[in-house]
Amino acid sequence: MENKLKYEKSLYLLQHADNPVNWFPWGKDAFSEAKSQNKPIFLSIGYSSCHWCHVMAHESFENDEIADIINKLFIPIKVDREERPDIDSVYMLAIQVMTGHGGWPLTAFLTPTGKPFFGGTYFPPDDRPGHVGIKKILQSVSSAYHQNINEITEYTEKLIKTIQKMQEETRYQETIQDDILTKGMQSFTNSFDHNHGGTGYQPKFPQPPLYEFLLKYHLREKNQQAYNMTDITLKKMQEGGIYDQIGGGFHRYSTDMSWTVPHFEKMLYDNALLIKLYTHAYQINPNEFFRETVTQTLDYVIREMMSKSGGFYSSQDADSDGTEGKFFVWSLHEINSILEPELSEIAKTYFNITEQGNFEGFNILTKRVPIDQVAAKFGITHDECKLKIIEIEKILFQKRKMRVHPLCDTKIIASWNGLMLSAFAEAGIVFKCPEYIQIAKKNANFLLSNMVADNDIYRIYNEPTQFPSIKGYLEDYAFIVSSLFTLHEVTLETKWLKQAINLGNQMIALFWDSEKKCFKDTNYNHETLFANPQTTDGNVLPSSDSVATEILIKMAILLNNDDLRQMAQESVNSKYLQLIESPLSNVSWLSTIDSFLSMPTEILIIGDKEKSKELLQSIYHSYLPNRLIIGLRSDQELPFKSPLFTNKTQINDLPTAFVCQNYVCDTPTNDPIQLLSTIFKESNV
């Protein structure tokens, strides 16, 4: 049996195309049907790599009895949250207001006009302790809708007014102070898990924006505790099961305090942000541990998440062969049968492999025993032990390749590609790996050729496909523009800077709300919903409006534009009171406020880009987040007018660097060591 999802391109929707549930995609047809039949709407939102989405699908949506109830009593609609984050945002907010929590799969019951009146997340098929079954809920909701339509209509109106009031509350503060950064640091310190890193509760998410803020706070305040908390967390995560010890890359989150048992899906955005975070940690403390984590994760992305044309895929499933985590776990018997006795014994010690295992009788590999300790146990040197561990990893990797692989969702999402583009570019310059920079450039060319038209960014690209149809949201513009600035900074190629400014201007034109003095997530190209989609959490992904504000700060400097400076000020002011009340509610904004309060160091490099590499490399030798790098060939036309470029020429006929603040520059230099010294002086580092 096929339903109306069979014509969709989304992998998640296609996974439900053979359900006995008569799914509609989101659109006018579904709502017209609901109105004509006077049926409420059953809305289910998820994504292809979501484990609990699969569980609910297998238990309920593939169940003929439950499907018959849904089809008889409701108009069912399926939405891929990665395609339509606006729909996901407003209905998730409604569920959170109604129930106090959220998550996926999101289950919402709507009136035929799309107004929510009941919902939750995962529901089992039948009643369980602590959970009402979906069968009972379906019958009860349908009865309530038809018997109490007036009360439901009144409730939905009150709910929507509550949400709209929340969104329209004036949170504007005319002045800001840097004590908000200290409050953010103190708030996290109070919740920090000193044993395992991360927050002191579970499930544990990596939350890269949080640790990016801590690294900036460490630099700003010379606060060693901020760095130490980051260092502990990064090491504990990489040693744990949340990190794929054999194939590289991070799973989405850990179900326990010690990062041991993950939900096994791998998301492009998590890995992009963690690559950047470990790269920045390496700039502060050049530990090979950080380098290995970055290179292993990038190798995983190249091998499994990159298309031939240069786009990056969105995710890999938690399940394979119908079982969660099956691809990643090992039995003791399997280890003994694959490895020769000596290697088997070393593997069992190093990766903590036991008969009982740590996950349903199997072993999720972790690395909690230092190599020196393993070497001492087996009477070999550190280097000998390291080589044997590398051999073990190669054997297990080859064996694992023979298993059924988790399904990869090959849709290409603009915003997430922007994050990975930045990750490759920064890793390439920091670790002196031109291949990574070439991959970043290939991805940029792919995005600009396939997902940008007439200065408009499109959100989704499915290979092979006609030109994508979903117009980009603020996060798509912000993350891509930010990545193009990064790509210019690591290559000094002017074309990326020009593209960043063009798309940055388009982002401002489409998403800046001059009345509320802040960015909005959607624009007139997008569907009008019962509430405005808003970024509410900047702890897993950077908040799109915070990234957009960082872009305003850069463009204001580059273009010497007071209007952009004023927008940046207004955008920061619009978030300040929210952060005062709850500093960790949207932590990426703390990093943006740090950028705003700091006077960014302007670094101009003039000269042939190949000959300028030593100067550029010296800048990335250290962690210097609040700086702007601009590269020009001495003989090229200026890409735009700016006081940064006034009277700037090469000295000694060599590539020359100028270090400036507020357009006032220090003595220019050809010497990489002198350049770094000048940057430290100007940046007060």
PDB file of C-alpha atoms in Angstrom, residues 22 34 423 507 615 647:
ATOM      1  CA  ASN A  22      -2.810   7.464   4.678  1.00  0.00           C
ATOM      2  CA  ALA A  34      -9.541  18.043   7.015  1.00  0.00           C
ATOM      3  CA  ALA A 423      35.273  23.057   9.916  1.00  0.00           C
ATOM      4  CA  MET A 507      20.340  38.081   4.585  1.00  0.00           C
ATOM      5  CA  LEU A 615      52.107  35.257   7.526  1.00  0.00           C
ATOM      6  CA  ASN A 647      47.310  53.819   1.846  1.00  0.00           C
TER       7      ASN A 647
END
